[in-house]
GROMACS .gro file of C-alpha atoms in nm:
model
  480
    1MET     CA    1   0.611  -1.643  -3.129
    2HIS     CA    2   0.387  -1.355  -3.229
    3ASN     CA    3   0.125  -1.595  -3.370
    4ARG     CA    4   0.120  -1.790  -3.045
    5ARG     CA    5   0.068  -1.473  -2.842
    6ASP     CA    6  -0.210  -1.356  -3.075
    7LYS     CA    7  -0.393  -1.686  -3.043
    8ILE     CA    8  -0.381  -1.679  -2.669
    9GLY     CA    9  -0.488  -1.316  -2.664
   10ALA     CA   10  -0.786  -1.408  -2.884
   11GLY     CA   11  -0.893  -1.683  -2.647
   12MET     CA   12  -0.776  -1.978  -2.869
   13MET     CA   13  -0.584  -2.291  -2.776
   14THR     CA   14  -0.222  -2.330  -2.888
   15PRO     CA   15  -0.123  -2.648  -3.077
   16ALA     CA   16   0.068  -2.770  -2.775
   17GLU     CA   17  -0.241  -2.731  -2.564
   18LYS     CA   18  -0.452  -2.920  -2.821
   19GLY     CA   19  -0.223  -3.214  -2.864
   20GLY     CA   20  -0.028  -3.242  -2.542
   21SER     CA   21  -0.085  -3.444  -2.229
   22ALA     CA   22  -0.412  -3.462  -2.038
   23VAL     CA   23  -0.291  -3.185  -1.814
   24SER     CA   24  -0.204  -2.967  -2.111
   25ASN     CA   25  -0.544  -3.036  -2.268
   26ALA     CA   26  -0.711  -2.914  -1.950
   27VAL     CA   27  -0.531  -2.581  -1.968
   28THR     CA   28  -0.718  -2.317  -2.168
   29ALA     CA   29  -0.625  -1.971  -2.279
   30HIS     CA   30  -0.836  -1.844  -1.992
   31ASP     CA   31  -0.589  -2.008  -1.751
   32VAL     CA   32  -0.264  -1.895  -1.911
   33VAL     CA   33  -0.100  -1.579  -2.043
   34ASP     CA   34   0.168  -1.650  -2.303
   35GLY     CA   35   0.209  -1.997  -2.156
   36VAL     CA   36   0.241  -1.875  -1.796
   37PRO     CA   37  -0.040  -1.995  -1.563
   38ARG     CA   38  -0.248  -1.709  -1.428
   39ARG     CA   39  -0.210  -1.847  -1.076
   40ARG     CA   40   0.168  -1.790  -1.100
   41ILE     CA   41   0.106  -1.430  -1.208
   42VAL     CA   42  -0.136  -1.385  -0.918
   43VAL     CA   43   0.121  -1.516  -0.672
   44ALA     CA   44   0.396  -1.299  -0.823
   45SER     CA   45   0.184  -0.984  -0.792
   46MET     CA   46   0.072  -1.066  -0.438
   47VAL     CA   47   0.393  -1.199  -0.284
   48GLY     CA   48   0.590  -0.891  -0.378
   49THR     CA   49   0.337  -0.649  -0.233
   50THR     CA   50   0.310  -0.864   0.080
   51ILE     CA   51   0.685  -0.835   0.133
   52GLU     CA   52   0.694  -0.466   0.053
   53PHE     CA   53   0.405  -0.385   0.287
   54TYR     CA   54   0.554  -0.607   0.557
   55ASP     CA   55   0.872  -0.403   0.538
   56PHE     CA   56   0.673  -0.081   0.543
   57TYR     CA   57   0.460  -0.184   0.843
   58ILE     CA   58   0.741  -0.301   1.064
   59TYR     CA   59   0.882   0.048   1.029
   60ALA     CA   60   0.541   0.200   1.111
   61THR     CA   61   0.513  -0.012   1.424
   62ALA     CA   62   0.871   0.059   1.530
   63ALA     CA   63   0.817   0.431   1.466
   64VAL     CA   64   0.571   0.430   1.756
   65SER     CA   65   0.722   0.175   1.994
   66VAL     CA   66   1.099   0.167   1.930
   67PHE     CA   67   1.251   0.461   1.744
   68PRO     CA   68   1.135   0.738   1.985
   69HIS     CA   69   1.341   0.565   2.259
   70LEU     CA   70   1.649   0.465   2.059
   71PHE     CA   71   1.688   0.720   1.780
   72PHE     CA   72   1.517   1.035   1.914
   73PRO     CA   73   1.579   1.025   2.291
   74LYS     CA   74   1.610   1.396   2.363
   75GLY     CA   75   1.318   1.614   2.480
   76ASP     CA   76   0.975   1.503   2.604
   77SER     CA   77   0.796   1.189   2.484
   78THR     CA   78   0.557   1.374   2.250
   79THR     CA   79   0.845   1.552   2.075
   80ALA     CA   80   1.029   1.223   2.030
   81LEU     CA   81   0.714   1.058   1.890
   82LEU     CA   82   0.654   1.343   1.644
   83ALA     CA   83   1.019   1.326   1.531
   84SER     CA   84   0.985   0.953   1.476
   85LEU     CA   85   0.660   0.999   1.284
   86ALA     CA   86   0.836   1.261   1.071
   87THR     CA   87   1.083   0.997   0.947
   88PHE     CA   88   0.783   0.770   0.890
   89GLY     CA   89   0.637   1.040   0.664
   90LEU     CA   90   0.967   1.084   0.480
   91ALA     CA   91   0.901   0.768   0.284
   92PHE     CA   92   0.587   0.918   0.140
   93VAL     CA   93   0.788   1.211   0.007
   94ALA     CA   94   1.017   0.959  -0.161
   95ARG     CA   95   0.736   0.752  -0.309
   96PRO     CA   96   0.643   0.990  -0.594
   97LEU     CA   97   1.013   1.006  -0.682
   98GLY     CA   98   1.017   0.627  -0.684
   99SER     CA   99   0.715   0.620  -0.912
  100ILE     CA  100   0.896   0.854  -1.154
  101LEU     CA  101   1.222   0.656  -1.142
  102PHE     CA  102   1.075   0.307  -1.163
  103GLY     CA  103   0.790   0.427  -1.385
  104HIS     CA  104   1.041   0.545  -1.645
  105PHE     CA  105   1.201   0.202  -1.665
  106GLY     CA  106   0.868   0.023  -1.627
  107ASP     CA  107   0.732   0.202  -1.933
  108ARG     CA  108   1.061   0.174  -2.123
  109ALA     CA  109   1.219  -0.160  -2.023
  110GLY     CA  110   0.915  -0.350  -1.902
  111ARG     CA  111   0.714  -0.440  -1.593
  112LYS     CA  112   0.902  -0.753  -1.485
  113THR     CA  113   1.256  -0.609  -1.464
  114THR     CA  114   1.136  -0.302  -1.277
  115LEU     CA  115   0.942  -0.511  -1.025
  116VAL     CA  116   1.252  -0.713  -0.945
  117ALA     CA  117   1.457  -0.396  -0.893
  118SER     CA  118   1.201  -0.237  -0.659
  119LEU     CA  119   1.184  -0.552  -0.448
  120LEU     CA  120   1.563  -0.562  -0.415
  121LEU     CA  121   1.583  -0.199  -0.305
  122MET     CA  122   1.314  -0.244  -0.041
  123GLY     CA  123   1.478  -0.558   0.093
  124ILE     CA  124   1.825  -0.403   0.121
  125ALA     CA  125   1.696  -0.089   0.293
  126THR     CA  126   1.485  -0.283   0.542
  127PHE     CA  127   1.762  -0.528   0.626
  128ALA     CA  128   2.000  -0.235   0.681
  129ILE     CA  129   1.762  -0.076   0.935
  130GLY     CA  130   1.798  -0.390   1.144
  131LEU     CA  131   2.174  -0.328   1.160
  132LEU     CA  132   2.172   0.045   1.240
  133PRO     CA  133   2.350   0.181   1.551
  134THR     CA  134   2.136   0.381   1.796
  135TYR     CA  135   2.162   0.745   1.907
  136ALA     CA  136   2.343   0.638   2.224
  137GLN     CA  137   2.611   0.471   2.012
  138VAL     CA  138   2.678   0.722   1.731
  139GLY     CA  139   2.473   1.031   1.812
  140ILE     CA  140   2.303   1.227   1.534
  141ILE     CA  141   2.434   0.986   1.269
  142ALA     CA  142   2.181   0.727   1.389
  143PRO     CA  143   1.860   0.919   1.300
  144ALA     CA  144   2.028   1.042   0.980
  145LEU     CA  145   2.093   0.685   0.866
  146LEU     CA  146   1.743   0.584   0.972
  147ALA     CA  147   1.597   0.867   0.762
  148LEU     CA  148   1.809   0.761   0.463
  149MET     CA  149   1.693   0.400   0.480
  150ARG     CA  150   1.334   0.513   0.520
  151PHE     CA  151   1.376   0.727   0.209
  152CYS     CA  152   1.498   0.420   0.019
  153GLN     CA  153   1.195   0.224   0.140
  154GLY     CA  154   0.975   0.497  -0.001
  155LEU     CA  155   1.153   0.489  -0.337
  156ALA     CA  156   1.105   0.114  -0.358
  157LEU     CA  157   0.736   0.113  -0.267
  158GLY     CA  158   0.683   0.399  -0.511
  159GLY     CA  159   0.779   0.162  -0.791
  160GLU     CA  160   0.640  -0.159  -0.644
  161TRP     CA  161   0.269  -0.089  -0.629
  162SER     CA  162   0.231   0.030  -0.988
  163GLY     CA  163   0.424  -0.264  -1.125
  164ALA     CA  164   0.222  -0.518  -0.926
  165ALA     CA  165  -0.106  -0.353  -1.026
  166LEU     CA  166  -0.007  -0.353  -1.394
  167LEU     CA  167   0.110  -0.713  -1.376
  168ALA     CA  168  -0.236  -0.808  -1.251
  169THR     CA  169  -0.451  -0.586  -1.473
  170GLU     CA  170  -0.258  -0.630  -1.798
  171THR     CA  171  -0.285  -1.008  -1.773
  172ALA     CA  172  -0.645  -1.023  -1.644
  173ALA     CA  173  -0.917  -1.227  -1.813
  174PRO     CA  174  -1.180  -1.021  -1.998
  175GLY     CA  175  -1.434  -0.865  -1.764
  176ARG     CA  176  -1.236  -0.964  -1.454
  177ARG     CA  177  -0.981  -0.684  -1.415
  178GLY     CA  178  -1.129  -0.571  -1.084
  179TRP     CA  179  -1.098  -0.923  -0.946
  180ALA     CA  180  -0.745  -0.971  -1.082
  181ALA     CA  181  -0.633  -0.632  -0.951
  182MET     CA  182  -0.757  -0.723  -0.605
  183TRP     CA  183  -0.483  -0.982  -0.553
  184PRO     CA  184  -0.184  -0.747  -0.517
  185GLN     CA  185  -0.397  -0.539  -0.279
  186LEU     CA  186  -0.412  -0.841  -0.048
  187GLY     CA  187  -0.044  -0.781   0.016
  188ALA     CA  188  -0.140  -0.490   0.243
  189PRO     CA  189  -0.334  -0.689   0.507
  190PHE     CA  190  -0.108  -0.992   0.472
  191GLY     CA  191   0.200  -0.777   0.528
  192PHE     CA  192   0.032  -0.608   0.822
  193LEU     CA  193  -0.054  -0.943   0.982
  194LEU     CA  194   0.301  -1.071   0.939
  195ALA     CA  195   0.464  -0.753   1.071
  196ASN     CA  196   0.245  -0.695   1.374
  197GLY     CA  197   0.211  -1.066   1.450
  198LEU     CA  198   0.589  -1.094   1.468
  199PHE     CA  199   0.615  -0.784   1.687
  200ILE     CA  200   0.355  -0.922   1.928
  201THR     CA  201   0.537  -1.255   1.949
  202LEU     CA  202   0.868  -1.085   2.027
  203ILE     CA  203   0.713  -0.854   2.286
  204LEU     CA  204   0.544  -1.143   2.464
  205ILE     CA  205   0.855  -1.362   2.459
  206LEU     CA  206   1.093  -1.085   2.564
  207GLY     CA  207   0.861  -0.927   2.821
  208HIS     CA  208   0.855  -0.573   2.680
  209SER     CA  209   0.616  -0.310   2.818
  210ASN     CA  210   0.525  -0.009   2.608
  211VAL     CA  211   0.398   0.177   2.916
  212SER     CA  212   0.725   0.136   3.108
  213PRO     CA  213   0.987   0.043   2.846
  214GLU     CA  214   1.324  -0.081   2.965
  215LEU     CA  215   1.596   0.070   2.747
  216ASP     CA  216   1.835  -0.208   2.847
  217GLY     CA  217   1.573  -0.480   2.807
  218ALA     CA  218   1.603  -0.755   2.547
  219PHE     CA  219   1.338  -0.611   2.314
  220LEU     CA  220   1.487  -0.261   2.284
  221THR     CA  221   1.841  -0.398   2.287
  222TRP     CA  222   1.811  -0.649   2.004
  223GLY     CA  223   1.459  -0.793   1.973
  224TRP     CA  224   1.319  -0.511   1.759
  225ARG     CA  225   1.585  -0.582   1.496
  226VAL     CA  226   1.461  -0.935   1.423
  227PRO     CA  227   1.162  -0.840   1.199
  228PHE     CA  228   1.386  -0.617   0.989
  229LEU     CA  229   1.654  -0.881   0.947
  230LEU     CA  230   1.404  -1.156   0.864
  231SER     CA  231   1.285  -0.955   0.565
  232ALA     CA  232   1.590  -1.086   0.376
  233VAL     CA  233   1.440  -1.436   0.371
  234MET     CA  234   1.111  -1.304   0.235
  235VAL     CA  235   1.286  -1.103  -0.036
  236ILE     CA  236   1.467  -1.413  -0.161
  237ILE     CA  237   1.132  -1.594  -0.190
  238GLY     CA  238   0.980  -1.298  -0.370
  239LEU     CA  239   1.266  -1.277  -0.618
  240TYR     CA  240   1.237  -1.646  -0.697
  241VAL     CA  241   0.868  -1.610  -0.781
  242ARG     CA  242   0.904  -1.292  -0.986
  243LEU     CA  243   1.195  -1.417  -1.194
  244ARG     CA  244   0.972  -1.700  -1.318
  245ILE     CA  245   0.714  -1.477  -1.487
  246LEU     CA  246   0.721  -1.316  -1.831
  247GLU     CA  247   0.651  -0.963  -1.952
  248THR     CA  248   0.282  -0.867  -1.977
  249PRO     CA  249   0.134  -0.919  -2.326
  250VAL     CA  250  -0.021  -0.570  -2.322
  251PHE     CA  251   0.320  -0.408  -2.283
  252THR     CA  252   0.477  -0.644  -2.537
  253ARG     CA  253   0.217  -0.556  -2.801
  254ALA     CA  254   0.261  -0.183  -2.729
  255VAL     CA  255   0.636  -0.221  -2.794
  256GLU     CA  256   0.571  -0.413  -3.115
  257ARG     CA  257   0.344  -0.132  -3.234
  258GLY     CA  258   0.619   0.121  -3.165
  259GLU     CA  259   0.423   0.306  -2.895
  260LYS     CA  260   0.705   0.347  -2.641
  261VAL     CA  261   0.789   0.709  -2.564
  262LYS     CA  262   1.136   0.842  -2.487
  263THR     CA  263   1.037   1.027  -2.169
  264PRO     CA  264   0.723   0.881  -2.007
  265LEU     CA  265   0.725   1.151  -1.738
  266ALA     CA  266   0.702   1.437  -1.988
  267GLU     CA  267   0.441   1.252  -2.192
  268VAL     CA  268   0.214   1.177  -1.897
  269PHE     CA  269   0.217   1.541  -1.785
  270ARG     CA  270   0.155   1.654  -2.143
  271SER     CA  271  -0.127   1.418  -2.235
  272SER     CA  272  -0.274   1.286  -1.909
  273TRP     CA  273  -0.242   1.564  -1.652
  274ARG     CA  274  -0.617   1.561  -1.580
  275GLN     CA  275  -0.601   1.192  -1.498
  276LEU     CA  276  -0.307   1.258  -1.266
  277ILE     CA  277  -0.505   1.514  -1.066
  278ILE     CA  278  -0.823   1.307  -1.053
  279GLY     CA  279  -0.637   0.987  -0.965
  280THR     CA  280  -0.446   1.159  -0.685
  281PHE     CA  281  -0.765   1.277  -0.515
  282VAL     CA  282  -0.949   0.950  -0.580
  283MET     CA  283  -0.685   0.784  -0.357
  284LEU     CA  284  -0.685   1.055  -0.088
  285ALA     CA  285  -0.953   0.912   0.142
  286THR     CA  286  -0.805   0.562   0.119
  287TYR     CA  287  -0.464   0.676   0.238
  288THR     CA  288  -0.595   0.909   0.508
  289LEU     CA  289  -0.827   0.642   0.647
  290PHE     CA  290  -0.565   0.371   0.659
  291TYR     CA  291  -0.289   0.564   0.831
  292ILE     CA  292  -0.528   0.715   1.082
  293VAL     CA  293  -0.670   0.376   1.185
  294THR     CA  294  -0.329   0.208   1.195
  295THR     CA  295  -0.037   0.438   1.275
  296TRP     CA  296  -0.210   0.728   1.453
  297VAL     CA  297  -0.462   0.519   1.644
  298LEU     CA  298  -0.181   0.295   1.770
  299SER     CA  299  -0.001   0.587   1.930
  300PHE     CA  300  -0.329   0.735   2.059
  301GLY     CA  301  -0.467   0.408   2.189
  302THR     CA  302  -0.150   0.311   2.376
  303GLY     CA  303  -0.066   0.664   2.494
  304LYS     CA  304  -0.098   0.759   2.859
  305LYS     CA  305  -0.438   0.865   2.988
  306PRO     CA  306  -0.502   1.217   3.118
  307PRO     CA  307  -0.368   1.397   3.312
  308GLU     CA  308  -0.024   1.253   3.221
  309GLY     CA  309  -0.114   1.226   2.853
  310THR     CA  310  -0.394   1.246   2.596
  311GLY     CA  311  -0.424   0.878   2.500
  312LEU     CA  312  -0.646   0.588   2.601
  313GLY     CA  313  -0.390   0.383   2.796
  314PHE     CA  314  -0.442   0.043   2.635
  315PRO     CA  315  -0.157  -0.206   2.686
  316TYR     CA  316   0.054  -0.221   2.372
  317VAL     CA  317   0.010  -0.594   2.308
  318ASP     CA  318  -0.365  -0.576   2.364
  319PHE     CA  319  -0.395  -0.298   2.110
  320LEU     CA  320  -0.186  -0.479   1.851
  321GLN     CA  321  -0.410  -0.781   1.895
  322MET     CA  322  -0.716  -0.566   1.831
  323GLN     CA  323  -0.553  -0.432   1.516
  324LEU     CA  324  -0.476  -0.784   1.396
  325ILE     CA  325  -0.840  -0.884   1.441
  326ALA     CA  326  -0.956  -0.573   1.254
  327VAL     CA  327  -0.714  -0.640   0.967
  328LEU     CA  328  -0.886  -0.974   0.909
  329PHE     CA  329  -1.197  -0.775   0.815
  330PHE     CA  330  -0.981  -0.565   0.584
  331ALA     CA  331  -0.860  -0.879   0.409
  332ALA     CA  332  -1.211  -1.027   0.389
  333ALA     CA  333  -1.356  -0.711   0.232
  334LEU     CA  334  -1.100  -0.704  -0.051
  335PRO     CA  335  -1.229  -1.003  -0.257
  336LEU     CA  336  -1.591  -0.887  -0.220
  337SER     CA  337  -1.496  -0.538  -0.330
  338GLY     CA  338  -1.299  -0.668  -0.629
  339TYR     CA  339  -1.601  -0.875  -0.733
  340LEU     CA  340  -1.839  -0.580  -0.695
  341ALA     CA  341  -1.606  -0.352  -0.891
  342ASP     CA  342  -1.652  -0.580  -1.192
  343ARG     CA  343  -2.027  -0.621  -1.136
  344VAL     CA  344  -2.150  -0.269  -1.055
  345GLY     CA  345  -1.854  -0.063  -1.180
  346ARG     CA  346  -1.567   0.116  -1.009
  347ARG     CA  347  -1.732   0.457  -0.985
  348ARG     CA  348  -2.061   0.350  -0.825
  349LEU     CA  349  -1.887   0.131  -0.569
  350LEU     CA  350  -1.633   0.397  -0.472
  351LEU     CA  351  -1.899   0.667  -0.433
  352PHE     CA  352  -2.091   0.447  -0.190
  353VAL     CA  353  -1.783   0.348   0.012
  354THR     CA  354  -1.645   0.703   0.027
  355ALA     CA  355  -1.977   0.823   0.166
  356GLY     CA  356  -1.932   0.558   0.435
  357ILE     CA  357  -1.585   0.692   0.517
  358MET     CA  358  -1.732   1.042   0.555
  359ALA     CA  359  -1.990   0.904   0.799
  360TYR     CA  360  -1.717   0.713   0.984
  361GLY     CA  361  -1.549   1.044   1.067
  362ALA     CA  362  -1.848   1.128   1.286
  363LEU     CA  363  -1.780   0.823   1.507
  364PHE     CA  364  -1.446   0.948   1.641
  365ALA     CA  365  -1.592   1.166   1.917
  366PRO     CA  366  -1.854   0.921   2.055
  367MET     CA  367  -1.626   0.614   2.032
  368LEU     CA  368  -1.283   0.758   2.119
  369GLY     CA  369  -1.367   1.081   2.300
  370SER     CA  370  -1.361   0.930   2.647
  371SER     CA  371  -1.047   0.815   2.827
  372ASP     CA  372  -1.258   0.523   2.955
  373THR     CA  373  -1.314   0.378   2.605
  374SER     CA  374  -1.367   0.004   2.646
  375PHE     CA  375  -1.189  -0.278   2.468
  376GLY     CA  376  -1.509  -0.368   2.283
  377THR     CA  377  -1.574  -0.012   2.165
  378MET     CA  378  -1.219   0.024   2.044
  379LEU     CA  379  -1.235  -0.307   1.859
  380VAL     CA  380  -1.563  -0.215   1.686
  381PHE     CA  381  -1.414   0.120   1.585
  382LEU     CA  382  -1.112  -0.052   1.429
  383ILE     CA  383  -1.324  -0.315   1.253
  384ILE     CA  384  -1.547  -0.053   1.090
  385GLY     CA  385  -1.245   0.145   0.971
  386MET     CA  386  -1.062  -0.158   0.834
  387THR     CA  387  -1.372  -0.294   0.659
  388LEU     CA  388  -1.420   0.040   0.485
  389MET     CA  389  -1.051   0.030   0.397
  390GLY     CA  390  -1.090  -0.306   0.225
  391PHE     CA  391  -1.380  -0.185   0.013
  392THR     CA  392  -1.208   0.136  -0.099
  393PHE     CA  393  -0.860  -0.015  -0.148
  394ALA     CA  394  -0.941  -0.314  -0.369
  395PRO     CA  395  -1.062  -0.127  -0.680
  396MET     CA  396  -0.771   0.120  -0.680
  397SER     CA  397  -0.524  -0.113  -0.851
  398ALA     CA  398  -0.771  -0.139  -1.139
  399VAL     CA  399  -0.899   0.220  -1.145
  400LEU     CA  400  -0.566   0.402  -1.160
  401PRO     CA  401  -0.403   0.187  -1.432
  402GLU     CA  402  -0.724   0.204  -1.638
  403MET     CA  403  -0.696   0.584  -1.647
  404PHE     CA  404  -0.371   0.586  -1.847
  405PRO     CA  405  -0.251   0.461  -2.188
  406THR     CA  406  -0.011   0.168  -2.202
  407ASN     CA  407   0.302   0.365  -2.288
  408VAL     CA  408   0.279   0.582  -1.971
  409ARG     CA  409   0.062   0.358  -1.750
  410TYR     CA  410   0.340   0.262  -1.507
  411THR     CA  411   0.445   0.625  -1.463
  412GLY     CA  412   0.096   0.776  -1.457
  413SER     CA  413  -0.068   0.534  -1.215
  414GLY     CA  414   0.240   0.541  -0.993
  415ILE     CA  415   0.255   0.919  -0.969
  416ALA     CA  416  -0.119   0.948  -0.894
  417TYR     CA  417  -0.102   0.676  -0.630
  418ASN     CA  418   0.209   0.809  -0.460
  419ALA     CA  419   0.135   1.181  -0.489
  420SER     CA  420  -0.177   1.098  -0.294
  421SER     CA  421   0.045   0.932  -0.035
  422ILE     CA  422   0.196   1.270   0.050
  423LEU     CA  423  -0.144   1.436   0.089
  424GLY     CA  424  -0.320   1.148   0.260
  425ALA     CA  425  -0.058   0.937   0.437
  426ALA     CA  426   0.270   1.118   0.499
  427VAL     CA  427   0.107   1.390   0.707
  428ALA     CA  428  -0.195   1.198   0.840
  429PRO     CA  429  -0.038   1.054   1.160
  430PHE     CA  430   0.139   1.383   1.231
  431ILE     CA  431  -0.172   1.601   1.177
  432ALA     CA  432  -0.396   1.358   1.366
  433THR     CA  433  -0.156   1.353   1.664
  434TRP     CA  434  -0.143   1.733   1.669
  435LEU     CA  435  -0.522   1.767   1.637
  436ALA     CA  436  -0.597   1.512   1.908
  437THR     CA  437  -0.347   1.671   2.147
  438SER     CA  438  -0.448   2.031   2.079
  439TYR     CA  439  -0.822   2.017   2.010
  440GLY     CA  440  -0.952   1.670   2.084
  441VAL     CA  441  -1.020   1.350   1.895
  442SER     CA  442  -1.336   1.483   1.724
  443TRP     CA  443  -1.112   1.702   1.509
  444VAL     CA  444  -0.935   1.391   1.378
  445GLY     CA  445  -1.275   1.268   1.260
  446LEU     CA  446  -1.336   1.604   1.092
  447TYR     CA  447  -0.997   1.578   0.922
  448LEU     CA  448  -1.095   1.238   0.779
  449PHE     CA  449  -1.435   1.374   0.671
  450ILE     CA  450  -1.271   1.657   0.474
  451ALA     CA  451  -1.029   1.419   0.301
  452ALA     CA  452  -1.315   1.184   0.208
  453SER     CA  453  -1.521   1.478   0.077
  454LEU     CA  454  -1.241   1.570  -0.164
  455THR     CA  455  -1.226   1.210  -0.282
  456PHE     CA  456  -1.604   1.203  -0.330
  457VAL     CA  457  -1.581   1.503  -0.563
  458ALA     CA  458  -1.295   1.344  -0.758
  459ILE     CA  459  -1.497   1.025  -0.810
  460LEU     CA  460  -1.794   1.230  -0.930
  461VAL     CA  461  -1.586   1.383  -1.211
  462MET     CA  462  -1.415   1.052  -1.290
  463ARG     CA  463  -1.557   0.855  -1.581
  464GLU     CA  464  -1.629   0.485  -1.532
  465THR     CA  465  -1.320   0.282  -1.636
  466ARG     CA  466  -1.453  -0.074  -1.610
  467ASP     CA  467  -1.480  -0.114  -1.988
  468ALA     CA  468  -1.174   0.093  -2.083
  469SER     CA  469  -0.929  -0.085  -2.315
  470LEU     CA  470  -0.581  -0.142  -2.173
  471ASP     CA  471  -0.445  -0.262  -2.505
  472SER     CA  472  -0.444   0.080  -2.671
  473VAL     CA  473  -0.323   0.435  -2.631
  474ASP     CA  474  -0.677   0.564  -2.591
  475ARG     CA  475  -0.717   0.767  -2.273
  476VAL     CA  476  -1.014   0.781  -2.042
  477GLU     CA  477  -1.104   1.148  -2.030
  478PRO     CA  478  -1.280   1.301  -1.730
  479THR     CA  479  -1.642   1.400  -1.770
  480PRO     CA  480  -1.694   1.766  -1.868
   0.00000   0.00000   0.00000
């Protein structure tokens, strides 16, 4: 068994591949990892993240359009929205805890088992949200249960991303880690398209209006529950795919060399604390950008115009359709960015894209500063933001794992990724809403500019990781 793995790892054909059928003869070591076709590994890494992000996005959409009415009905509309967004942010507090919990088992027991567990937790929590009673039915218990399920979603996603990224990078062909790591990142736009596409379909069929919502209408009575309940079907599909893959050869060889550590958390803080700090701030602009141009801009774009409110007054369905169009550009930018990350290097690409995010912050005032913002202007604004998101997001699932040694890679990359979620995502919709309401939309652009500036500095001190070895305990140290 060890000889077979070594041959494949060295780029040689196994005897079965040499002497088997015509199909077997056509399969090379470049196409398989320990006998498992790379395309199956790609699907396993992508399908799980698609499901996880779908679950995450349906909550984000409901946090703006549903939960303020059903779970936080007391007080004015802004207070209810902020309370709902607070539960949205709760998941980002849970995500670093999830990265510690699942990272421990991912670095001790293996990538595959941990990925299955994270998918199960996300699926159970999301399905349960679709069954929750409302505030009118059980009072304060309703938002408490909602917050608990959201916390569980955060725990699950905290373990999911790292595992999917490691599954892709630790089985990648030589010189193509950036391209391989791009595939689980596609789960983000795919999940977004599924979640918002389903919400639009339900709203159109059930006749819901976000401007004048009917609390006893079909959508707020039962329709909003459908996307949450349907997640169970997707989880079953995801489990089927993931149970058919094997452990990554990089992790297997690390175990055989006796490199596992008893407490990955303690080890990563002892030996790789610089990488944790750098990785956290490298992700900051990505998170801030995404949750400003999805969650915050949805509430701002569909909010009432002055003098009744501070929003732009777009119909809810129209705005979701604009977001769906913009997400297509997000998805299209990911493969190009993954390709460029392998060609020009992670650091050079990210410096260029982060500078673009800083410049994008200056567009908030001229493009969103007027209550008469047109459909076309809004769409262009969203497309620019989502395109930048695709270019900055794709390399991250290669960059962060490449910063850490094998025996703490799950824990280290997960903590950096999810600690950044607190700084750049958990508070982003809340801060942006407060800034836009209190000082104007230009301050939201300034907020994004500051976050991107911090990321730019982190990338400057980060050493290029394109050629770093994953099959060792050598660490990529930051430049002096």
